[in-house]
Tab-separated table of C-alpha atoms in Angstrom:
chain	number	residue	atom	x	y	z
N	73	MET	CA	54.035	108.768	-26.844
N	74	TRP	CA	54.829	112.309	-26.220
N	75	LYS	CA	54.838	113.041	-22.631
N	76	ALA	CA	52.654	116.067	-21.734
N	77	PHE	CA	54.859	119.155	-22.106
N	78	VAL	CA	55.654	120.624	-18.717
N	79	ASN	CA	56.829	123.998	-17.397
N	80	VAL	CA	54.132	125.636	-19.536
N	81	ALA	CA	54.147	128.797	-17.479
N	82	LEU	CA	57.771	129.194	-18.366
N	83	LEU	CA	57.078	128.607	-22.008
N	84	GLY	CA	54.029	130.818	-22.100
N	85	ALA	CA	51.839	128.233	-23.858
N	86	VAL	CA	49.929	125.102	-22.951
N	87	ILE	CA	50.737	122.191	-25.177
N	88	VAL	CA	48.433	119.190	-24.626
N	89	CYS	CA	49.307	115.643	-25.593
N	90	LEU	CA	46.258	114.463	-27.409
N	91	PHE	CA	46.477	110.838	-26.828
N	92	CYS	CA	47.417	111.211	-23.198
N	93	GLU	CA	43.884	112.475	-22.722
N	94	ALA	CA	42.005	110.648	-25.431
N	95	ALA	CA	43.060	107.033	-24.976
N	96	ALA	CA	45.179	105.162	-22.481
N	97	THR	CA	45.662	102.464	-25.061
N	98	GLN	CA	47.611	104.859	-27.227
N	99	ASN	CA	50.595	104.821	-24.957
N	100	ASP	CA	53.661	105.422	-27.000
N	101	SER	CA	54.982	107.715	-29.802
N	102	ALA	CA	54.862	104.876	-32.328
N	103	ASP	CA	51.105	104.440	-31.734
N	104	THR	CA	50.641	108.206	-32.108
N	105	LYS	CA	52.573	108.247	-35.333
N	106	ARG	CA	50.647	105.326	-36.724
N	107	ALA	CA	47.416	107.002	-35.904
N	108	MET	CA	48.584	110.161	-37.610
N	109	LYS	CA	49.562	108.277	-40.755
N	110	ASN	CA	46.217	106.423	-40.811
N	111	LEU	CA	44.471	109.816	-40.561
N	112	ALA	CA	46.659	111.373	-43.216
N	113	LEU	CA	46.231	108.422	-45.604
N	114	HIS	CA	42.496	109.058	-45.600
N	115	ALA	CA	42.677	112.782	-45.749
N	116	ASP	CA	40.761	112.596	-48.991
N	117	SER	CA	37.875	111.052	-47.032
N	118	VAL	CA	38.152	113.919	-44.557
N	119	GLN	CA	37.770	116.431	-47.372
N	120	GLU	CA	34.769	114.680	-48.825
N	121	SER	CA	32.540	115.752	-46.011
N	122	PRO	CA	29.460	113.551	-45.453
N	123	SER	CA	27.418	116.752	-45.147
N	124	THR	CA	27.457	117.343	-48.935
N	125	PRO	CA	23.918	118.530	-49.792
N	126	SER	CA	23.563	116.100	-52.771
N	127	LEU	CA	23.891	113.097	-50.426
N	128	THR	CA	21.147	111.606	-48.406
N	129	GLU	CA	21.667	111.086	-44.647
N	130	GLN	CA	22.078	107.360	-45.265
N	131	ASP	CA	24.639	108.098	-48.015
N	132	GLN	CA	26.540	110.064	-45.408
N	133	ILE	CA	26.369	107.253	-42.863
N	134	ASP	CA	27.505	104.717	-45.447
N	135	GLY	CA	30.447	106.987	-46.505
N	136	ILE	CA	31.551	107.426	-42.924
N	137	LYS	CA	31.468	103.611	-42.343
N	138	SER	CA	33.444	103.054	-45.597
N	139	ALA	CA	36.134	105.475	-44.405
N	140	PHE	CA	36.311	103.781	-40.952
N	141	LEU	CA	36.834	100.448	-42.688
N	142	LYS	CA	40.237	101.606	-43.766
N	143	LEU	CA	41.458	102.165	-40.158
N	144	PRO	CA	43.228	99.619	-38.061
N	145	SER	CA	41.303	97.798	-35.424
N	146	GLU	CA	43.169	99.576	-32.537
N	147	GLU	CA	42.048	102.919	-33.829
N	148	LEU	CA	38.467	101.756	-34.321
N	149	ALA	CA	38.407	100.451	-30.757
N	150	ARG	CA	39.682	103.689	-29.402
N	151	LEU	CA	36.913	105.599	-31.227
N	152	GLY	CA	34.345	102.969	-30.180
N	153	VAL	CA	33.322	102.141	-33.720
N	154	ASP	CA	32.036	98.770	-34.838
N	155	VAL	CA	32.453	98.537	-38.605
N	156	HIS	CA	30.548	95.301	-38.822
N	157	HIS	CA	27.358	96.901	-37.481
N	158	SER	CA	24.564	97.981	-39.946
N	159	TYR	CA	24.003	101.684	-39.280
N	160	VAL	CA	20.645	103.137	-40.203
N	161	ALA	CA	20.248	106.936	-40.474
N	162	GLY	CA	18.368	108.490	-37.637
N	163	THR	CA	19.197	105.813	-35.099
N	164	GLU	CA	21.251	106.304	-31.925
N	165	GLU	CA	23.982	104.161	-33.386
N	166	ALA	CA	24.167	106.313	-36.442
N	167	VAL	CA	24.380	109.467	-34.333
N	168	ALA	CA	27.175	107.946	-32.338
N	169	LEU	CA	29.028	107.006	-35.580
N	170	GLN	CA	28.704	110.635	-36.802
N	171	ALA	CA	29.955	111.906	-33.414
N	172	ALA	CA	32.998	109.567	-33.717
N	173	TRP	CA	33.686	110.935	-37.174
N	174	ALA	CA	33.467	114.513	-35.977
N	175	GLN	CA	35.823	113.689	-33.049
N	176	ARG	CA	38.302	112.173	-35.597
N	177	GLN	CA	38.346	115.327	-37.713
N	178	ILE	CA	39.113	117.413	-34.592
N	179	GLU	CA	41.880	115.053	-33.546
N	180	LEU	CA	43.457	115.223	-37.001
N	181	LYS	CA	43.536	119.002	-36.938
N	182	GLU	CA	44.998	119.146	-33.359
N	183	MET	CA	47.604	116.437	-34.086
N	184	MET	CA	48.806	118.236	-37.268
N	185	GLU	CA	49.058	121.472	-35.328
N	186	LYS	CA	50.978	119.878	-32.527
N	187	GLN	CA	53.309	118.190	-35.009
N	188	LEU	CA	54.217	121.611	-36.341
N	189	LYS	CA	54.885	122.915	-32.764
N	190	ALA	CA	57.266	120.115	-31.754
N	191	ALA	CA	60.245	121.574	-33.620
N	192	ASP	CA	59.639	124.979	-32.099
N	193	PHE	CA	59.369	123.470	-28.669
N	194	MET	CA	62.643	121.531	-29.086
N	195	SER	CA	64.372	124.661	-30.362
N	196	GLU	CA	63.243	126.530	-27.265
N	197	LEU	CA	64.469	123.690	-24.993
N	198	ALA	CA	67.856	123.718	-26.704
N	199	GLY	CA	68.089	127.456	-26.038
N	200	TYR	CA	67.688	126.832	-22.313
N	201	LEU	CA	70.415	124.193	-22.366
N	202	VAL	CA	73.047	126.561	-23.663
N	203	ASN	CA	72.013	129.429	-21.368
N	204	ALA	CA	74.490	129.449	-18.503
N	205	SER	CA	72.106	131.443	-16.342
N	206	VAL	CA	69.576	128.551	-16.310
N	207	PRO	CA	70.121	126.501	-13.061
N	208	ASP	CA	70.976	122.812	-13.273
N	209	GLU	CA	67.655	121.852	-11.773
N	210	GLU	CA	65.719	123.596	-14.642
N	211	ALA	CA	68.182	122.233	-17.135
N	212	LEU	CA	67.370	118.688	-15.989
N	213	ASP	CA	63.611	119.368	-16.424
N	214	HIS	CA	64.278	120.633	-20.006
N	215	LEU	CA	66.465	117.592	-20.788
N	216	ASP	CA	63.718	115.315	-19.415
N	217	ASN	CA	61.203	116.919	-21.822
N	218	LEU	CA	63.697	116.728	-24.740
N	219	GLU	CA	64.430	113.061	-24.122
N	220	HIS	CA	60.690	112.164	-24.307
N	221	LEU	CA	60.463	114.059	-27.682
N	222	LEU	CA	63.580	112.538	-29.108
N	223	ALA	CA	62.213	109.075	-28.625
N	224	ASP	CA	60.067	109.894	-31.603
N	225	ILE	CA	62.080	109.195	-34.781
N	226	ASP	CA	60.570	112.194	-36.630
N	227	ASN	CA	61.233	114.637	-33.776
N	228	ALA	CA	64.885	113.281	-33.528
N	229	ARG	CA	65.386	113.976	-37.236
N	230	ASP	CA	63.835	117.477	-36.880
N	231	PHE	CA	65.962	118.263	-33.882
N	232	HIS	CA	69.087	117.568	-35.927
N	233	ASN	CA	67.760	119.325	-39.034
N	234	ILE	CA	67.021	122.593	-37.084
N	235	GLY	CA	70.674	122.631	-36.031
N	236	LYS	CA	70.105	121.980	-32.271
N	237	TRP	CA	72.268	118.853	-32.013
N	238	SER	CA	75.343	120.884	-31.170
N	239	ALA	CA	73.465	122.428	-28.164
N	240	LEU	CA	72.917	118.873	-26.783
N	241	THR	CA	76.421	117.641	-27.490
N	242	SER	CA	77.868	120.705	-25.718
N	243	LEU	CA	76.754	119.143	-22.472
N	244	LEU	CA	78.974	116.101	-22.859
N	245	PRO	CA	81.535	115.368	-20.113
N	246	GLY	CA	84.648	117.438	-20.569
N	247	LEU	CA	82.851	120.141	-22.474
N	248	THR	CA	80.626	121.682	-19.755
N	249	GLN	CA	80.727	122.895	-16.168
N	250	ARG	CA	77.215	121.599	-15.679
N	251	SER	CA	76.630	119.049	-12.927
N	252	ILE	CA	77.172	115.309	-13.369
N	253	ALA	CA	73.405	114.850	-13.232
N	254	VAL	CA	72.977	117.163	-16.260
N	255	GLN	CA	75.756	115.444	-18.179
N	256	THR	CA	74.146	112.126	-17.417
N	257	LYS	CA	70.768	113.208	-18.684
N	258	ALA	CA	72.286	114.754	-21.796
N	259	LEU	CA	73.950	111.385	-22.585
N	260	HIS	CA	70.546	109.796	-22.172
N	261	CYS	CA	69.124	112.182	-24.726
N	262	ILE	CA	71.984	111.488	-27.123
N	263	GLY	CA	71.536	107.704	-26.919
N	264	THR	CA	67.737	108.018	-27.334
N	265	ALA	CA	68.052	110.259	-30.424
N	266	VAL	CA	70.512	108.145	-32.378
N	267	LYS	CA	69.434	104.593	-31.554
N	268	ASN	CA	66.533	104.237	-34.045
N	269	ASP	CA	68.244	104.832	-37.378
N	270	TYR	CA	71.508	104.104	-39.120
N	271	ASP	CA	71.799	107.720	-40.344
N	272	PHE	CA	71.035	109.108	-36.928
N	273	GLN	CA	73.899	107.090	-35.488
N	274	LEU	CA	76.214	108.866	-37.863
N	275	TRP	CA	75.546	112.094	-35.977
N	276	VAL	CA	78.149	110.968	-33.424
N	277	LEU	CA	80.747	111.415	-36.263
N	278	GLU	CA	80.104	115.108	-36.237
N	279	ALA	CA	81.929	117.608	-34.160
N	280	ALA	CA	80.427	118.199	-30.718
N	281	GLY	CA	79.154	121.680	-29.819
N	282	GLY	CA	80.787	124.049	-27.320
N	283	GLN	CA	84.361	123.584	-28.513
N	284	PRO	CA	86.949	126.288	-29.457
N	285	ALA	CA	87.288	126.816	-33.228
N	286	GLY	CA	90.035	124.675	-34.786
N	287	GLU	CA	90.074	122.242	-31.748
N	288	GLU	CA	86.799	120.458	-32.531
N	289	LYS	CA	86.590	116.672	-31.705
N	290	LEU	CA	83.897	114.397	-32.858
N	291	VAL	CA	81.119	113.283	-30.453
N	292	VAL	CA	82.395	109.707	-30.602
N	293	GLU	CA	85.914	110.786	-29.610
N	294	ILE	CA	84.552	112.710	-26.657
N	295	LEU	CA	82.386	109.777	-25.531
N	296	SER	CA	85.300	107.422	-25.792
N	297	ALA	CA	87.548	109.753	-23.771
N	298	ALA	CA	84.841	110.208	-21.218
N	299	LEU	CA	84.538	106.479	-20.827
N	300	SER	CA	88.229	106.198	-19.940
N	301	ASP	CA	88.239	109.251	-17.715
N	302	VAL	CA	85.141	108.249	-15.639
N	303	SER	CA	86.404	104.692	-15.337
N	304	ARG	CA	89.605	105.907	-13.987
N	305	GLN	CA	87.880	108.298	-11.507
N	306	MET	CA	85.854	105.338	-10.249
N	307	THR	CA	89.054	103.591	-9.098
N	308	SER	CA	89.875	106.435	-6.661
N	309	THR	CA	89.785	105.485	-2.994
N	310	THR	CA	88.944	109.049	-1.871
N	311	LEU	CA	85.532	109.379	-3.496
N	312	SER	CA	82.416	109.795	-1.276
N	313	ASP	CA	79.613	107.318	-1.665
N	314	GLU	CA	77.496	110.069	-3.161
N	315	VAL	CA	79.985	110.871	-5.867
N	316	LYS	CA	80.542	107.189	-6.551
N	317	ILE	CA	76.792	106.744	-7.201
N	318	GLU	CA	76.767	109.800	-9.536
N	319	LEU	CA	79.750	108.590	-11.463
N	320	ASP	CA	78.357	105.136	-11.743
N	321	GLY	CA	75.216	106.564	-13.353
N	322	LEU	CA	77.301	108.748	-15.621
N	323	LEU	CA	79.430	105.779	-16.766
N	324	ARG	CA	76.326	103.793	-17.589
N	325	ARG	CA	74.917	106.563	-19.676
N	326	ILE	CA	78.278	106.937	-21.562
N	327	LEU	CA	78.014	103.234	-22.398
N	328	TYR	CA	74.350	103.690	-23.414
N	329	ALA	CA	75.202	106.542	-25.781
N	330	LEU	CA	78.120	104.674	-27.329
N	331	THR	CA	76.270	101.454	-27.858
N	332	SER	CA	73.184	103.170	-29.181
N	333	ALA	CA	75.423	104.766	-31.808
N	334	ALA	CA	77.542	101.677	-32.514
N	335	ARG	CA	74.987	98.890	-32.555
N	336	GLY	CA	74.708	97.661	-36.143
N	337	ASN	CA	76.679	100.580	-37.511
N	338	LEU	CA	80.053	99.583	-38.998
N	339	ASP	CA	80.951	103.192	-39.669
N	340	VAL	CA	80.646	104.148	-35.976
N	341	GLN	CA	82.416	100.922	-34.920
N	342	ALA	CA	85.300	101.773	-37.277
N	343	ALA	CA	85.603	105.175	-35.647
N	344	LEU	CA	85.648	103.619	-32.189
N	345	SER	CA	88.480	101.332	-33.352
N	346	ALA	CA	90.541	104.097	-35.037
N	347	VAL	CA	93.352	106.102	-33.450
N	348	PRO	CA	92.138	109.720	-33.269
N	349	GLU	CA	94.170	112.325	-35.096
N	350	GLY	CA	96.993	113.549	-32.905
N	351	ALA	CA	96.908	110.545	-30.582
N	352	GLU	CA	99.687	108.003	-30.336
N	353	ALA	CA	98.788	104.468	-31.298
N	354	PRO	CA	100.554	102.800	-28.378
N	355	SER	CA	98.818	104.970	-25.805
N	356	HIS	CA	95.363	105.034	-27.556
N	357	ILE	CA	92.784	102.686	-25.827
N	358	SER	CA	90.204	101.279	-28.276
N	359	PHE	CA	86.644	100.594	-27.293
N	360	VAL	CA	87.331	96.857	-27.039
N	361	ASP	CA	90.218	97.610	-24.666
N	362	GLN	CA	87.906	99.821	-22.622
N	363	LEU	CA	85.420	96.956	-22.343
N	364	LYS	CA	88.306	94.684	-21.277
N	365	GLU	CA	89.192	97.129	-18.488
N	366	CYS	CA	85.489	97.371	-17.521
N	367	VAL	CA	84.945	93.662	-16.971
N	368	ASP	CA	88.322	93.213	-15.358
N	369	SER	CA	88.137	96.124	-12.873
N	370	PRO	CA	87.292	95.233	-9.274
N	371	LYS	CA	86.307	98.862	-8.668
N	372	LEU	CA	83.368	99.084	-11.072
N	373	SER	CA	79.874	98.121	-10.023
N	374	VAL	CA	78.092	94.920	-10.904
N	375	GLY	CA	75.617	96.981	-12.958
N	376	VAL	CA	78.416	98.547	-15.052
N	377	LYS	CA	80.008	95.074	-15.560
N	378	ARG	CA	76.606	93.695	-16.649
N	379	LYS	CA	76.318	96.479	-19.217
N	380	CYS	CA	79.818	95.745	-20.521
N	381	TRP	CA	79.266	92.071	-20.891
N	382	HIS	CA	75.928	92.783	-22.624
N	383	ILE	CA	77.830	94.995	-25.113
N	384	VAL	CA	80.338	92.204	-25.811
N	385	SER	CA	77.530	89.711	-26.328
N	386	ASP	CA	75.712	91.963	-28.688
N	387	LEU	CA	78.761	92.748	-30.815
N	388	LEU	CA	79.566	89.062	-31.109
N	389	ASP	CA	75.922	88.380	-32.149
N	390	GLU	CA	76.247	91.042	-34.834
N	391	MET	CA	79.467	89.480	-36.124
N	392	VAL	CA	77.877	86.047	-36.337
N	393	TYR	CA	74.906	87.551	-38.236
N	394	ILE	CA	77.171	89.450	-40.708
N	395	ARG	CA	79.583	86.579	-41.225
N	396	HIS	CA	77.064	83.741	-41.487
N	397	ASP	CA	73.426	84.816	-41.924
N	398	VAL	CA	74.270	87.741	-44.306
N	399	ALA	CA	76.447	85.377	-46.318
N	400	HIS	CA	73.722	82.738	-46.622
N	401	GLU	CA	71.104	85.343	-47.465
N	402	TYR	CA	73.308	86.917	-50.124
N	403	ALA	CA	74.102	83.501	-51.660
N	404	ALA	CA	70.397	82.531	-51.760
N	405	MET	CA	69.490	85.885	-53.426
N	406	GLN	CA	72.312	85.552	-56.082
N	407	ARG	CA	71.233	81.995	-56.886
N	408	GLU	CA	67.593	82.965	-57.223
N	409	GLN	CA	68.426	85.975	-59.477
N	410	THR	CA	70.773	83.975	-61.650
N	411	VAL	CA	68.338	81.127	-62.149
N	412	ALA	CA	65.464	83.643	-62.835
N	413	ALA	CA	67.587	85.221	-65.614
N	414	GLY	CA	68.205	81.768	-67.140
N	415	GLY	CA	71.850	81.576	-66.154
N	416	GLU	CA	73.892	78.942	-64.371
N	417	VAL	CA	75.085	79.396	-60.882
N	418	SER	CA	78.911	79.114	-60.391
N	419	GLU	CA	79.355	78.130	-56.791
N	420	ASP	CA	83.080	78.886	-56.924
N	421	ALA	CA	82.536	82.418	-58.214
N	422	LEU	CA	79.737	82.913	-55.713
N	423	ALA	CA	81.990	81.787	-52.796
N	424	ASP	CA	84.721	84.185	-53.968
N	425	LYS	CA	82.231	87.090	-54.136
N	426	ILE	CA	80.862	86.268	-50.604
N	427	LEU	CA	84.452	86.097	-49.267
N	428	GLN	CA	85.277	89.450	-50.861
N	429	ILE	CA	82.186	91.003	-49.201
N	430	LEU	CA	82.937	89.535	-45.781
N	431	ASN	CA	86.558	90.733	-45.919
N	432	SER	CA	85.224	94.272	-46.666
N	433	LEU	CA	83.073	94.096	-43.556
N	434	GLN	CA	84.907	94.309	-40.224
N	435	PRO	CA	82.399	94.222	-37.395
N	436	MET	CA	83.842	95.047	-34.083
N	437	GLY	CA	82.946	91.622	-32.769
N	438	MET	CA	85.876	90.249	-34.760
N	439	SER	CA	88.183	91.994	-32.267
N	440	PHE	CA	87.098	89.613	-29.510
N	441	VAL	CA	87.853	86.569	-31.720
N	442	ARG	CA	91.308	87.978	-32.644
N	443	ASP	CA	92.361	88.554	-29.101
N	444	ASP	CA	94.431	85.440	-28.606
N	445	TYR	CA	91.690	83.556	-26.727
N	446	GLN	CA	91.740	86.114	-23.983
N	447	TRP	CA	88.057	86.993	-24.188
N	448	LEU	CA	87.099	83.250	-24.132
N	449	LEU	CA	89.354	82.785	-21.102
N	450	ARG	CA	87.688	85.789	-19.388
N	451	ALA	CA	84.227	84.320	-20.139
N	452	GLU	CA	85.185	80.915	-18.790
N	453	GLU	CA	86.720	82.410	-15.644
N	454	VAL	CA	83.682	84.589	-14.864
N	455	ALA	CA	81.169	81.804	-15.565
N	456	GLY	CA	83.300	79.535	-13.308
N	457	GLN	CA	83.627	82.012	-10.546
N	458	ILE	CA	79.836	82.669	-10.355
N	459	ALA	CA	78.997	78.995	-10.482
N	460	SER	CA	81.634	77.891	-8.067
N	461	SER	CA	81.019	80.674	-5.510
N	462	CYS	CA	77.355	79.786	-5.590
N	463	GLN	CA	78.105	76.128	-5.005
N	464	GLN	CA	80.129	76.972	-1.879
N	465	SER	CA	77.974	79.853	-0.538
N	466	ALA	CA	75.264	78.044	1.486
N	467	SER	CA	75.747	77.425	5.145
N	468	SER	CA	75.941	73.847	6.295
N	469	GLY	CA	72.815	74.159	8.327
N	470	ASN	CA	70.619	75.294	5.426
N	471	LYS	CA	67.944	72.673	4.433
N	472	GLU	CA	68.108	73.740	0.859
N	473	SER	CA	70.815	72.516	-1.473
N	474	PRO	CA	73.707	74.998	-1.792
N	475	GLN	CA	72.606	75.961	-5.319
N	476	ASP	CA	68.945	76.339	-4.252
N	477	SER	CA	70.034	78.790	-1.531
N	478	CYS	CA	72.477	80.729	-3.703
N	479	ILE	CA	70.237	81.101	-6.818
N	480	GLY	CA	67.370	82.198	-4.718
N	481	ARG	CA	69.513	85.068	-3.335
N	482	MET	CA	71.343	85.918	-6.584
N	483	SER	CA	70.827	89.536	-7.799
N	484	PRO	CA	69.343	90.116	-11.337
N	485	GLU	CA	72.655	91.795	-12.264
N	486	VAL	CA	74.731	88.745	-11.524
N	487	ARG	CA	72.240	86.503	-13.342
N	488	ASP	CA	72.397	88.736	-16.317
N	489	ILE	CA	76.275	88.656	-16.288
N	490	PHE	CA	76.154	84.896	-16.227
N	491	THR	CA	73.716	84.844	-19.165
N	492	HIS	CA	75.827	87.232	-21.292
N	493	VAL	CA	79.027	85.410	-20.365
N	494	ILE	CA	77.611	81.997	-21.375
N	495	LYS	CA	76.509	83.465	-24.707
N	496	VAL	CA	79.919	84.971	-25.254
N	497	ARG	CA	81.603	81.676	-24.413
N	498	SER	CA	79.310	79.826	-26.789
N	499	VAL	CA	79.970	82.166	-29.743
N	500	LEU	CA	83.767	82.104	-29.247
N	501	ARG	CA	83.979	78.372	-28.807
N	502	SER	CA	82.080	77.990	-32.082
N	503	GLU	CA	84.375	80.571	-33.861
N	504	TYR	CA	87.572	78.903	-32.698
N	505	GLY	CA	86.353	75.323	-33.332
N	506	SER	CA	89.041	72.710	-33.556
N	507	ALA	CA	91.734	75.313	-32.947
N	508	LEU	CA	90.945	74.903	-29.326
N	509	ASP	CA	92.520	71.472	-29.395
N	510	GLY	CA	96.001	72.886	-30.166
N	511	ASP	CA	98.947	72.671	-27.730
N	512	ASP	CA	99.585	76.452	-27.453
N	513	ASP	CA	100.454	77.591	-23.909
N	514	ARG	CA	97.475	79.957	-23.944
N	515	LEU	CA	95.202	77.072	-24.808
N	516	THR	CA	96.608	74.992	-21.981
N	517	ALA	CA	95.782	77.682	-19.504
N	518	LEU	CA	92.310	78.024	-21.085
N	519	ARG	CA	91.609	74.248	-20.787
N	520	SER	CA	92.836	74.290	-17.206
N	521	THR	CA	90.302	77.043	-16.357
N	522	VAL	CA	87.516	75.152	-18.124
N	523	GLN	CA	88.347	71.902	-16.365
N	524	LYS	CA	88.571	73.585	-13.004
N	525	HIS	CA	85.037	74.891	-13.198
N	526	ALA	CA	83.334	72.520	-15.659
N	527	GLN	CA	81.298	70.584	-13.197
N	528	ASP	CA	80.036	73.613	-11.257
N	529	VAL	CA	79.162	75.483	-14.399
N	530	GLN	CA	77.278	72.534	-15.963
N	531	SER	CA	75.273	71.781	-12.794
N	532	PHE	CA	74.621	75.482	-12.449
N	533	LEU	CA	73.276	75.764	-15.958
N	534	GLU	CA	71.097	72.675	-15.545
N	535	HIS	CA	69.603	73.610	-12.160
N	536	PRO	CA	65.811	74.090	-12.380
N	537	LEU	CA	65.904	77.399	-10.567
N	538	MET	CA	68.596	78.741	-12.953
N	539	GLN	CA	66.536	77.654	-15.864
N	540	ASP	CA	63.664	79.594	-14.497
N	541	LYS	CA	65.548	82.733	-13.632
N	542	LEU	CA	67.803	82.840	-16.687
N	543	TYR	CA	65.684	81.576	-19.457
């Protein structure tokens, strides 16, 4: 739901969020949009006013009830209308029904007017963002308003269509002198804007704003560079606690913007894996390598590590879906179409076609499988470290079992890391299959790690408290 527009004195207009005032049950932008669509779908009913002179009052009541029957139950409940009731002209119930109808017409008009104003409001907000004289504190307020608007898919599209995307991307790290807090909120806005649609995700493949002519870099390139730069800054031993907290928040929002753009989008994933123009391949760090540094670094926070393991887990899930579920769905569809056309299914030809399709799709998750068992080794080590340290952490005088005591005190971040790590481990074990039985030196090291922590990990997974907290 649109948040009530603030700073109205500054803007010179009061913009009221209709559903903020009209119904607490309508509490997000999706609900607002659905309501607008429902109202718009029945605009013909709106135009056929029940006050037409040729109709009796009962005809008007029946027409209103008929129009209300087309609305979803949530909208009817909001308006206080019972469509199963028999309304008789002249009764209190009929008067209430007519009042609800009149209220609905007013709401339709106001919502349509406000929809038209949203683009103007976003344009004005973007103007403040590129105005260097606007203090960072005010810029944060404008970004907060913008983020709430961009959560609506239609607003996000309009924001890009009116040419204001470059104003937002000009606030990316490395392109602005604005504070870390402003950069962090701008990243939040970018992630929110692109995450709901494949085509919106492609906006990160456009040049960012605020760059010198002829030296433009894509948004995705700047995000990738910022991820490396901020991660390196976090390893400094001279940072104050305050700056560390700021950089930690910035790093999380960089990851949020990147994953919002890359999730389910093979074009963006390919851009993250490619070597940028002018960069040298040996020195270029891919997104997968950045995730590797993230989970391995002792300097990064548990929260950042949780985010990185979550990304790895999601990308592997995507890979499994593309390589297995999509293949099965495509095969089933082709069989059905061939049979319906009276043809005979050639399983060999179908298998070749599926293999051709899969080879043309290269989800980023495949990079974790091709990494010489290193990601599986990482997952085994982290799962083992968490389980083993938990087993040993309780004091000898504690009446609880060691795991009871440890799991009770375990932070949500660590529990989430363990959950993602176990999922990563499961997917990679399944992908490698019987290859894990080989006698390669890397596999020997992997089996040694698994054996070292196997008992602790298994008892940790099976513990009732862990079942509760994890699943």
